[in-house]
Coordinates of C-alpha atoms in Angstrom, one line a residue:
T13 CA 1.5 -6.1 -8.5
S14 CA -0.5 -9.2 -8.2
A15 CA -3.4 -9.4 -5.8
D16 CA -2.9 -11.1 -2.4
V17 CA -6.4 -12.5 -2.1
V18 CA -9.0 -13.3 -4.7
I19 CA -12.6 -13.9 -3.5
Y20 CA -15.0 -15.6 -5.9
A21 CA -18.7 -16.0 -5.4
E22 CA -21.3 -17.5 -7.6
G23 CA -25.1 -17.8 -7.1
I24 CA -28.6 -17.4 -8.3
F25 CA -30.2 -14.0 -8.1
P26 CA -32.9 -13.6 -6.9
P27 CA -33.2 -16.8 -4.8
P28 CA -35.7 -19.3 -6.2
S29 CA -38.2 -18.4 -3.4
M30 CA -38.3 -14.8 -4.6
A31 CA -38.1 -15.5 -8.4
S32 CA -41.0 -14.5 -10.6
P33 CA -43.0 -17.5 -11.9
I34 CA -42.8 -15.8 -15.4
A35 CA -39.1 -14.8 -15.5
P36 CA -36.5 -17.4 -14.4
P37 CA -33.8 -16.2 -12.0
D38 CA -30.4 -15.0 -13.3
T39 CA -27.0 -16.3 -12.3
A40 CA -24.0 -14.0 -11.6
S41 CA -20.3 -14.5 -10.7
V42 CA -18.4 -11.9 -8.7
Y43 CA -14.6 -11.7 -8.4
V44 CA -13.1 -9.4 -5.8
E45 CA -9.3 -8.8 -5.6
L46 CA -7.9 -7.7 -2.3
Q47 CA -4.4 -6.4 -1.6
H48 CA -2.4 -5.0 1.2
S49 CA -2.4 -1.2 1.2
N50 CA 1.2 -0.1 0.6
Y51 CA 2.4 3.1 2.3
A52 CA 4.4 4.2 -0.7
R53 CA 1.2 5.3 -2.4
F54 CA 0.9 8.2 0.0
G55 CA 2.4 11.5 -0.7
N56 CA 2.4 12.3 3.0
F57 CA 1.4 10.1 6.0
Y58 CA 1.9 10.9 9.7
D59 CA 0.8 9.4 12.9
H60 CA 1.0 12.7 14.8
M61 CA 1.3 16.4 14.1
N62 CA 3.1 17.6 17.3
N63 CA 6.2 19.3 16.0
A64 CA 5.0 21.0 12.8
I65 CA 1.8 21.6 10.8
P66 CA 1.1 22.3 7.1
A67 CA 1.2 26.1 6.7
T68 CA 1.0 28.9 4.2
G69 CA 3.3 28.3 1.3
D70 CA 3.2 24.5 1.6
T71 CA 1.8 22.5 -1.3
F72 CA 1.1 18.8 -0.9
R73 CA 0.3 16.3 -3.7
G74 CA -0.8 12.8 -3.7
P75 CA -2.9 11.1 -0.9
F76 CA -2.4 12.8 2.5
H77 CA -3.2 11.0 5.8
V78 CA -2.9 11.7 9.5
N79 CA -3.6 9.1 12.3
S80 CA -4.7 11.9 14.6
T81 CA -6.2 15.4 14.1
L82 CA -5.2 17.3 11.0
R83 CA -4.0 20.8 12.0
T84 CA -3.2 23.6 9.6
W85 CA -1.9 27.2 9.8
G86 CA -2.8 29.7 7.2
S87 CA -3.5 28.5 3.7
P88 CA -1.6 25.3 2.7
V89 CA -2.8 23.6 -0.5
F90 CA -3.7 19.9 -0.8
F91 CA -4.2 18.5 -4.3
G92 CA -4.7 14.9 -3.3
K93 CA -7.4 13.2 -1.1
V94 CA -6.9 14.2 2.6
T95 CA -7.9 11.7 5.3
S96 CA -7.5 11.8 9.1
K97 CA -8.6 10.0 12.2
G98 CA -9.6 13.0 14.3
G99 CA -11.0 15.6 11.9
W100 CA -9.5 19.0 11.0
V101 CA -8.6 22.0 13.1
K102 CA -7.4 25.5 11.9
S103 CA -4.6 26.9 13.9
N104 CA -4.5 30.5 12.8
W105 CA -2.6 32.2 15.5
H106 CA -1.2 35.0 13.3
N107 CA -3.3 34.6 10.2
P108 CA -7.1 34.5 11.1
T109 CA -8.0 34.9 7.4
G110 CA -6.1 31.8 6.3
N111 CA -8.1 29.0 4.7
P112 CA -6.6 25.7 3.5
E113 CA -7.4 24.4 0.0
F114 CA -8.6 20.8 -0.3
H115 CA -8.7 20.1 -4.0
G116 CA -8.9 16.3 -3.7
G117 CA -11.6 16.2 -0.9
R118 CA -11.3 15.5 2.8
D119 CA -12.6 12.7 5.0
S120 CA -12.2 11.8 8.7
G121 CA -12.6 8.9 11.1
I122 CA -10.0 6.8 9.2
D123 CA -7.3 5.0 11.2
K124 CA -4.3 3.3 9.4
K125 CA -1.8 1.5 11.6
R126 CA 1.8 1.4 10.4
T127 CA 4.2 -1.5 10.7
F128 CA 7.9 -2.3 10.7
D129 CA 9.0 -5.9 10.6
S130 CA 12.8 -6.1 10.9
T131 CA 12.7 -9.9 10.9
D132 CA 11.0 -10.0 7.5
F133 CA 13.4 -7.4 6.1
R134 CA 16.4 -9.5 7.3
S135 CA 15.0 -12.7 5.8
V136 CA 14.4 -11.1 2.4
A137 CA 17.8 -9.5 2.3
T138 CA 19.5 -12.7 3.3
S139 CA 17.8 -14.6 0.5
G140 CA 18.7 -12.3 -2.3
G141 CA 19.7 -8.8 -1.2
L142 CA 22.6 -7.2 0.7
T143 CA 23.0 -7.6 4.5
L144 CA 25.5 -5.5 6.5
K145 CA 25.7 -6.3 10.2
D146 CA 28.1 -7.3 13.0
T147 CA 28.5 -11.1 12.6
T148 CA 30.3 -11.7 15.9
G149 CA 27.1 -11.8 17.9
A150 CA 28.2 -8.9 20.0
G151 CA 25.6 -6.6 18.5
N152 CA 27.9 -3.8 17.6
E153 CA 26.8 -0.8 15.6
T154 CA 27.2 -1.1 11.8
D155 CA 27.3 2.1 9.7
A156 CA 27.2 2.2 5.9
E157 CA 27.7 4.7 3.1
F158 CA 26.1 4.3 -0.4
E159 CA 26.7 6.5 -3.4
F160 CA 24.5 5.5 -6.4
K161 CA 26.0 6.0 -9.8
S162 CA 24.2 6.9 -13.0
N163 CA 25.6 3.9 -14.8
G164 CA 23.8 1.5 -12.5
K165 CA 26.6 0.9 -10.0
V166 CA 26.8 1.5 -6.3
K167 CA 30.0 2.7 -4.5
Y168 CA 29.8 1.7 -0.8
R169 CA 31.7 1.0 2.4
Y170 CA 30.9 0.2 6.0
R171 CA 32.3 0.1 9.5
I172 CA 31.6 -2.0 12.5
F173 CA 32.1 -0.5 16.0
D174 CA 34.0 -3.4 17.5
G175 CA 36.5 -1.4 19.6
S176 CA 38.5 0.5 17.0
P177 CA 36.0 1.1 14.2
T178 CA 37.5 1.9 10.8
W179 CA 35.8 2.2 7.5
S180 CA 36.3 -0.6 5.0
S181 CA 37.8 0.2 1.6
Y182 CA 35.3 1.3 -1.0
K183 CA 33.7 -1.2 -3.3
T184 CA 31.9 -0.4 -6.5
T185 CA 29.6 -2.9 -8.1
D186 CA 26.4 -3.2 -10.2
L187 CA 23.2 -2.6 -8.1
T188 CA 21.7 -5.8 -9.6
T189 CA 24.8 -7.7 -8.4
L190 CA 24.9 -6.1 -5.0
A191 CA 21.3 -6.7 -4.2
P192 CA 19.6 -8.8 -6.9
N193 CA 16.1 -8.5 -5.3
G194 CA 16.6 -4.8 -4.7
L195 CA 16.8 -4.8 -0.9
I196 CA 19.8 -3.4 1.1
Y197 CA 19.6 -4.1 4.8
V198 CA 21.8 -2.6 7.6
E199 CA 21.2 -3.9 11.1
K200 CA 21.7 -1.7 14.2
G201 CA 23.4 1.3 12.6
N202 CA 23.1 4.3 10.4
V203 CA 23.1 4.8 6.6
Y204 CA 24.6 7.8 4.7
V205 CA 23.3 8.0 1.1
K206 CA 23.5 10.2 -2.0
G207 CA 23.9 9.9 -5.8
T208 CA 21.9 9.1 -9.0
V209 CA 19.9 5.9 -9.0
K210 CA 19.6 3.7 -12.0
G211 CA 17.4 0.7 -11.2
K212 CA 15.1 -0.2 -8.3
A213 CA 16.2 -0.5 -4.7
S214 CA 15.2 0.0 -1.1
I215 CA 17.5 0.7 1.8
V216 CA 16.4 -0.5 5.3
V217 CA 18.2 0.4 8.5
T218 CA 17.2 -0.9 12.0
Q219 CA 18.0 0.1 15.6
G220 CA 18.8 -3.4 16.7
S221 CA 17.2 -5.5 19.5
S222 CA 17.1 -2.7 22.1
P223 CA 15.4 0.6 21.3
N224 CA 18.1 3.3 20.8
P225 CA 17.5 6.5 18.8
D226 CA 21.2 6.6 18.0
Y227 CA 20.7 3.7 15.6
G228 CA 18.2 3.1 12.8
N229 CA 18.7 6.5 11.0
I230 CA 19.2 7.5 7.4
Y231 CA 21.2 10.6 6.5
Q232 CA 21.0 12.1 3.0
T233 CA 24.4 13.8 2.4
D234 CA 23.8 15.4 -1.0
D235 CA 21.3 15.2 -3.9
L236 CA 19.6 11.9 -4.3
K237 CA 17.8 11.5 -7.6
Y238 CA 16.9 9.2 -10.5
K239 CA 18.9 8.9 -13.7
T240 CA 15.6 9.1 -15.6
D241 CA 13.1 11.6 -14.2
P242 CA 9.6 10.1 -14.2
V243 CA 8.1 13.6 -14.3
T244 CA 9.4 14.2 -17.8
H245 CA 9.7 10.6 -18.9
T246 CA 6.5 8.6 -18.4
T247 CA 8.3 5.2 -19.1
A248 CA 11.0 5.8 -16.4
T249 CA 11.6 2.7 -14.2
D250 CA 14.2 4.0 -11.6
M251 CA 12.8 3.7 -8.1
L252 CA 14.1 4.1 -4.5
G253 CA 12.7 3.5 -1.0
L254 CA 14.4 4.8 2.1
I255 CA 13.1 2.9 5.2
A256 CA 14.4 3.8 8.7
E257 CA 13.3 2.4 12.0
N258 CA 14.0 5.8 13.5
K259 CA 14.5 9.0 11.6
I260 CA 15.5 10.3 8.1
R261 CA 17.6 13.5 7.8
L262 CA 19.2 15.9 5.4
Q263 CA 22.6 16.0 6.9
Y264 CA 24.3 19.3 7.6
N265 CA 27.5 19.5 5.6
D266 CA 29.2 21.6 2.9
D267 CA 27.1 19.9 0.1
T268 CA 23.8 20.8 1.8
R269 CA 24.3 24.0 3.7
H270 CA 22.9 27.0 1.7
H271 CA 22.1 24.6 -1.2
D272 CA 18.8 23.5 -2.8
I273 CA 18.5 19.8 -2.2
I274 CA 16.8 17.1 -4.4
T275 CA 15.3 13.9 -2.9
Q276 CA 13.6 11.4 -5.3
A277 CA 12.4 8.5 -3.2
S278 CA 9.6 7.3 -1.0
M279 CA 10.8 7.8 2.6
Y280 CA 9.5 5.8 5.6
A281 CA 10.5 6.7 9.2
M282 CA 8.8 4.3 11.7
N283 CA 9.5 5.9 15.1
G284 CA 10.9 9.3 14.1
D285 CA 10.3 12.1 11.6
I286 CA 11.8 13.2 8.2
G287 CA 13.5 16.5 7.5
P288 CA 16.7 18.6 7.7
D289 CA 19.1 18.7 10.6
D290 CA 18.5 21.5 13.0
A291 CA 21.5 23.4 11.7
L292 CA 20.0 23.4 8.2
V293 CA 16.7 24.8 9.5
N294 CA 18.5 27.6 11.2
N295 CA 20.5 28.2 8.0
D296 CA 22.0 31.7 8.8
G297 CA 19.0 33.5 7.3
V298 CA 19.3 31.6 4.0
L299 CA 16.1 30.1 2.5
S300 CA 16.8 27.2 0.2
S301 CA 14.4 24.7 -1.4
W302 CA 13.9 21.0 -0.7
K303 CA 12.6 19.5 -3.9
I304 CA 11.0 16.1 -3.2
L305 CA 9.6 13.6 -5.7
G306 CA 8.0 10.8 -3.9
G307 CA 6.5 10.5 -0.4
L308 CA 7.1 11.1 3.3
I309 CA 5.7 8.5 5.8
A310 CA 6.6 9.1 9.4
N311 CA 5.6 9.1 13.1
D312 CA 5.5 12.9 13.2
V313 CA 5.9 16.0 11.0
R314 CA 9.2 17.9 11.2
V315 CA 9.9 21.6 10.9
T316 CA 11.8 22.4 7.6
A317 CA 11.9 26.2 8.0
R318 CA 11.5 29.2 10.4
Y319 CA 8.5 31.4 9.8
H320 CA 7.4 34.9 10.5
A321 CA 4.0 36.4 9.6
S322 CA 4.6 36.5 5.8
G323 CA 5.9 32.9 5.6
P324 CA 9.3 31.1 5.7
Y325 CA 12.5 33.1 5.9
K326 CA 15.2 30.6 6.6
G327 CA 15.7 26.8 6.3
Y328 CA 13.9 25.0 3.4
R329 CA 10.9 25.7 1.3
F330 CA 9.0 22.4 1.1
I331 CA 8.5 21.7 -2.6
H332 CA 6.7 18.4 -3.0
T333 CA 5.8 16.5 -6.2
Y334 CA 4.0 13.2 -5.9
D335 CA 5.4 10.2 -7.9
E336 CA 2.2 9.0 -9.6
R337 CA 3.8 5.6 -10.3
F338 CA 3.5 4.7 -6.7
L339 CA -0.2 4.3 -7.0
T340 CA 0.4 1.0 -8.9
E341 CA 4.0 0.2 -8.4
V342 CA 6.3 0.7 -5.3
P343 CA 10.0 0.3 -4.4
P344 CA 11.1 -3.2 -3.5
Y345 CA 9.6 -4.6 -0.3
F346 CA 8.3 -1.2 0.9
P347 CA 6.2 -1.5 4.1
H348 CA 2.5 -2.3 3.7
S349 CA -0.5 -2.5 6.1
T350 CA -1.7 -5.7 7.6
N351 CA -5.2 -5.0 6.4
Y352 CA -6.6 -5.5 2.9
E353 CA -8.3 -3.2 0.5
V354 CA -10.3 -3.8 -2.6
V355 CA -8.3 -3.2 -5.7
S356 CA -10.7 -4.5 -8.3
W357 CA -14.2 -5.9 -8.6
Y358 CA -15.6 -7.9 -11.5
E359 CA -19.2 -9.1 -11.9

């Protein structure tokens, strides 16, 4: 993406007062490109680690950040750079010999504030995306279902809770026609999504003007993957962002219960966490796999499995692969920081 700010400086080095009478001073030009730090470039990003911690059997790839103290149990493995605000603490209640592996290095004292600008999302969607909301001014809940098709189309429907809520009839249209700029925006409601993505898109759902955890949630109802897998095809361009003001969940249903699940997307949960419904974590003694390609950016970590001393025994194994493309390219209008970082330096 293009840089947001370019700083240019030109001068004489050293200054004339310090220059040698024999050798004339040199001149130099310096160009510094600054850009907002986009959260999609993280494999994992959490403000807190209150509900769960990286544990034995967990493998994390890509940049990993915590806006508090990094806590670990046993011997999780981190392949990307790990940063945190409050350092690192080992919590080895049942495994005193555990030792995490930090293959990409570790640093502390770093604080990164997250943002969620619903006004900006609404403006972008209105000018070239898809907006679904109650247009009566009553502020009723609006739910939406999306099923991505491998041919580049999207099958969708919605309902507005205006006294007797009923689902609209299904519509199927090209993604590029549905949301030309790639942004799908649902105001004050919940989103249900599955399918095979061909193209680039981001889905945003908000909780409305008054905070309410019943709104602003995304539920994945079955596998959600790209038509062309970027792990095996380096030129793949399919890309998805899931952006919820509250939480993101694997929904408990017949398509997820006792099944391995695929999620290929960068997921952003502003006020909540990301993970399976409680009923899937307590999965009748069955241990399935949650195979993620992308990132998880959330307020807190969520439990994906139940553990005993030897590791997980029901719920979901957390199998995470980082989407290397997100280091340089991100899903449409994915949230970014208010601060700038240096992306290139020319002298």
